[in-house]
């Protein structure tokens, strides 16, 4: 039996609320998005769109007042993100709740603790904005994401058997919520 020692190198893991993207950040985010899509990492796209479409998408996210973008960096390189989506102003009945969406990391950045860091920043932002609950939906095929959500304290509360349609087949999606501490 061969024993493999893990690399003792310390990695710099950081999550931050993103208000703007310079050219390098935008390129890193687009590259991470494309890699996550190709690895089946969810995000909604089945195949990566053009780089221009990705760039426009991310620029647009920053322009939408109801969205906050939290990025995760590994050794200062953007490796993934999550969006915190607030309800529209006319949705008074659900004004207590926000939504986590488009959570992903490039395959090369998984396993370093970025998810925990990103969840922490997203939760802090949600609390700061006065929300009591965070909700999300995840495809049943996203096993690692499901594991991360459950480890972070999210509770499964339902399933939509026809949540996504990929390669001619329906895929179930699970709904989760997490109550935020007061």
CSV table of C-alpha atoms in Angstrom, one decimal:
chain,number,residue,atom,x,y,z
A,1,UNK,CA,0.0,0.0,0.0
A,2,UNK,CA,1.3,3.4,-0.9
A,3,UNK,CA,0.5,6.2,1.4
A,4,UNK,CA,0.1,9.6,-0.2
A,5,UNK,CA,0.8,12.6,1.9
A,6,UNK,CA,-1.4,15.7,1.4
A,7,UNK,CA,0.3,18.9,0.4
A,8,UNK,CA,1.0,21.0,3.4
A,9,UNK,CA,0.8,24.2,1.4
A,10,UNK,CA,-1.6,26.8,2.9
A,11,UNK,CA,-4.2,28.0,0.4
A,12,UNK,CA,-5.8,31.5,0.7
A,13,UNK,CA,-9.5,31.0,0.8
A,14,UNK,CA,-11.7,34.2,0.7
A,15,UNK,CA,-15.3,35.1,0.0
A,16,UNK,CA,-16.5,38.6,-0.5
A,17,UNK,CA,-19.5,40.6,-1.6
A,18,UNK,CA,-18.8,41.7,-5.1
A,19,UNK,CA,-19.9,45.2,-6.1
A,20,UNK,CA,-17.8,45.5,-9.3
A,21,UNK,CA,-15.8,43.3,-11.6
A,22,UNK,CA,-12.6,44.5,-13.2
A,23,UNK,CA,-11.5,42.9,-16.5
A,24,UNK,CA,-9.5,40.2,-14.7
A,25,UNK,CA,-12.2,39.4,-12.2
A,26,UNK,CA,-14.8,39.2,-15.0
A,27,UNK,CA,-12.6,36.8,-17.0
A,28,UNK,CA,-11.9,34.6,-14.0
A,29,UNK,CA,-15.6,34.4,-13.2
A,30,UNK,CA,-16.5,33.6,-16.8
A,31,UNK,CA,-13.8,30.9,-16.9
A,32,UNK,CA,-15.0,29.4,-13.6
A,33,UNK,CA,-18.6,29.4,-14.8
A,34,UNK,CA,-17.7,27.7,-18.0
A,35,UNK,CA,-15.6,25.0,-16.2
A,36,UNK,CA,-18.4,24.4,-13.7
A,37,UNK,CA,-21.0,24.0,-16.5
A,38,UNK,CA,-18.8,21.6,-18.4
A,39,UNK,CA,-18.3,19.5,-15.2
A,40,UNK,CA,-22.1,19.3,-14.8
A,41,UNK,CA,-22.1,21.8,-11.9
A,42,UNK,CA,-25.6,23.1,-12.3
A,43,UNK,CA,-26.0,26.8,-12.8
A,44,UNK,CA,-28.9,26.3,-15.2
A,45,UNK,CA,-26.9,26.2,-18.4
A,46,UNK,CA,-26.5,22.7,-19.9
A,47,UNK,CA,-23.7,23.8,-22.3
A,48,UNK,CA,-21.5,26.9,-21.9
A,49,UNK,CA,-22.7,29.9,-23.8
A,50,UNK,CA,-20.3,32.2,-25.7
A,51,UNK,CA,-17.8,34.2,-23.6
A,52,UNK,CA,-19.6,37.4,-24.7
A,53,UNK,CA,-22.9,36.0,-23.3
A,54,UNK,CA,-21.2,35.0,-20.0
A,55,UNK,CA,-19.6,38.5,-19.7
A,56,UNK,CA,-22.9,40.2,-20.3
A,57,UNK,CA,-24.6,37.9,-17.9
A,58,UNK,CA,-22.2,38.7,-15.0
A,59,UNK,CA,-22.2,42.4,-15.8
A,60,UNK,CA,-26.0,42.3,-15.7
A,61,UNK,CA,-26.1,40.6,-12.4
A,62,UNK,CA,-24.3,43.6,-10.8
A,63,UNK,CA,-26.9,46.0,-12.3
A,64,UNK,CA,-29.9,44.2,-10.8
A,65,UNK,CA,-30.9,45.9,-7.5
A,66,UNK,CA,-32.5,42.7,-6.1
A,67,UNK,CA,-29.3,40.7,-6.5
A,68,UNK,CA,-26.1,40.5,-4.5
A,69,UNK,CA,-23.1,38.6,-5.8
A,70,UNK,CA,-20.8,36.7,-3.5
A,71,UNK,CA,-17.6,35.4,-5.0
A,72,UNK,CA,-15.2,32.9,-3.7
A,73,UNK,CA,-11.5,33.2,-4.3
A,74,UNK,CA,-8.8,30.6,-4.1
A,75,UNK,CA,-5.3,32.2,-3.9
A,76,UNK,CA,-6.9,35.5,-5.1
A,77,UNK,CA,-8.5,33.9,-8.2
A,78,UNK,CA,-12.3,33.9,-8.5
A,79,UNK,CA,-13.3,30.3,-8.5
A,80,UNK,CA,-17.1,30.5,-8.1
A,81,UNK,CA,-20.0,32.3,-6.6
A,82,UNK,CA,-23.5,32.4,-5.3
A,83,UNK,CA,-26.2,35.1,-5.7
A,84,UNK,CA,-28.5,36.3,-3.0
A,85,UNK,CA,-31.8,37.3,-4.6
A,86,UNK,CA,-34.3,39.5,-2.8
A,87,UNK,CA,-38.0,39.4,-3.4
A,88,UNK,CA,-39.6,42.2,-5.5
A,89,UNK,CA,-41.0,45.1,-3.6
A,90,UNK,CA,-44.6,44.1,-4.4
A,91,UNK,CA,-44.1,40.7,-2.8
A,92,UNK,CA,-44.9,41.6,0.8
A,93,UNK,CA,-46.0,38.1,1.8
A,94,UNK,CA,-42.5,36.8,1.1
A,95,UNK,CA,-40.6,39.9,2.1
A,96,UNK,CA,-39.0,37.9,5.0
A,97,UNK,CA,-37.3,35.5,2.7
A,98,UNK,CA,-34.5,35.6,0.1
A,99,UNK,CA,-33.2,33.1,-2.4
A,100,UNK,CA,-29.7,31.6,-3.0
A,101,UNK,CA,-29.1,30.9,-6.6
A,102,UNK,CA,-26.4,30.0,-9.1
A,103,UNK,CA,-24.1,28.5,-6.5
A,104,UNK,CA,-21.0,26.9,-8.2
A,105,UNK,CA,-17.3,26.5,-8.1
A,106,UNK,CA,-14.9,25.4,-10.9
A,107,UNK,CA,-13.8,21.8,-10.4
A,108,UNK,CA,-10.2,22.8,-9.6
A,109,UNK,CA,-11.4,24.9,-6.6
A,110,UNK,CA,-13.6,22.3,-4.9
A,111,UNK,CA,-12.6,20.8,-1.5
A,112,UNK,CA,-10.8,23.9,-0.1
A,113,UNK,CA,-13.6,25.3,2.0
A,114,UNK,CA,-14.8,27.9,-0.4
A,115,UNK,CA,-18.5,26.9,0.0
A,116,UNK,CA,-18.5,27.5,3.7
A,117,UNK,CA,-16.9,30.9,3.2
A,118,UNK,CA,-19.3,31.9,0.5
A,119,UNK,CA,-22.3,30.7,2.6
A,120,UNK,CA,-21.1,32.7,5.6
A,121,UNK,CA,-20.9,35.9,3.6
A,122,UNK,CA,-24.3,35.3,1.9
A,123,UNK,CA,-25.9,34.7,5.3
A,124,UNK,CA,-24.3,37.7,6.8
A,125,UNK,CA,-25.7,39.8,4.0
A,126,UNK,CA,-29.1,38.3,4.3
A,127,UNK,CA,-29.2,39.0,8.0
A,128,UNK,CA,-27.9,42.6,7.5
A,129,UNK,CA,-30.7,43.1,5.0
A,130,UNK,CA,-33.3,41.9,7.6
A,131,UNK,CA,-34.2,38.5,6.1
A,132,UNK,CA,-35.4,35.7,8.4
A,133,UNK,CA,-35.2,32.8,5.9
A,134,UNK,CA,-33.0,31.8,2.9
A,135,UNK,CA,-34.4,29.4,0.4
A,136,UNK,CA,-33.0,27.5,-2.6
A,137,UNK,CA,-33.6,24.8,-5.2
A,138,UNK,CA,-31.1,22.2,-6.3
A,139,UNK,CA,-31.2,19.5,-8.9
A,140,UNK,CA,-31.2,16.0,-7.4
A,141,UNK,CA,-28.2,15.2,-9.6
A,142,UNK,CA,-26.1,17.8,-7.7
A,143,UNK,CA,-25.0,15.4,-4.9
A,144,UNK,CA,-22.1,17.4,-3.6
A,145,UNK,CA,-24.1,20.7,-3.6
A,146,UNK,CA,-26.9,18.9,-1.7
A,147,UNK,CA,-24.4,17.6,0.8
A,148,UNK,CA,-22.9,21.2,1.2
A,149,UNK,CA,-26.4,22.7,1.7
A,150,UNK,CA,-27.3,20.2,4.3
A,151,UNK,CA,-24.0,20.6,6.2
A,152,UNK,CA,-24.7,24.3,6.2
A,153,UNK,CA,-28.0,23.8,8.0
A,154,UNK,CA,-30.5,23.9,5.1
A,155,UNK,CA,-33.5,21.7,5.5
A,156,UNK,CA,-35.2,19.9,2.6
A,157,UNK,CA,-38.8,20.7,2.5
A,158,UNK,CA,-40.1,19.5,-0.9
A,159,UNK,CA,-39.3,18.1,-4.3
A,160,UNK,CA,-40.4,19.1,-7.8
A,161,UNK,CA,-40.3,16.0,-10.0
A,162,UNK,CA,-40.0,18.1,-13.2
A,163,UNK,CA,-37.7,20.8,-12.1
A,164,UNK,CA,-35.3,20.6,-15.0
A,165,UNK,CA,-35.3,19.2,-18.5
A,166,UNK,CA,-31.9,17.9,-19.6
A,167,UNK,CA,-31.0,15.7,-22.6
A,168,UNK,CA,-34.7,14.8,-23.1
A,169,UNK,CA,-35.3,13.8,-19.5
A,170,UNK,CA,-36.9,15.5,-16.5
A,171,UNK,CA,-34.7,15.9,-13.4
A,172,UNK,CA,-36.2,16.4,-10.0
A,173,UNK,CA,-35.3,19.5,-7.9
A,174,UNK,CA,-35.2,19.7,-4.1
A,175,UNK,CA,-36.3,22.7,-2.2
A,176,UNK,CA,-34.5,23.8,0.9
A,177,UNK,CA,-34.8,26.6,3.5
A,178,UNK,CA,-32.7,27.8,6.4
A,179,UNK,CA,-33.9,30.0,9.2
A,180,UNK,CA,-31.4,32.7,10.0
A,181,UNK,CA,-30.4,33.3,13.6
A,182,UNK,CA,-31.9,36.3,15.2
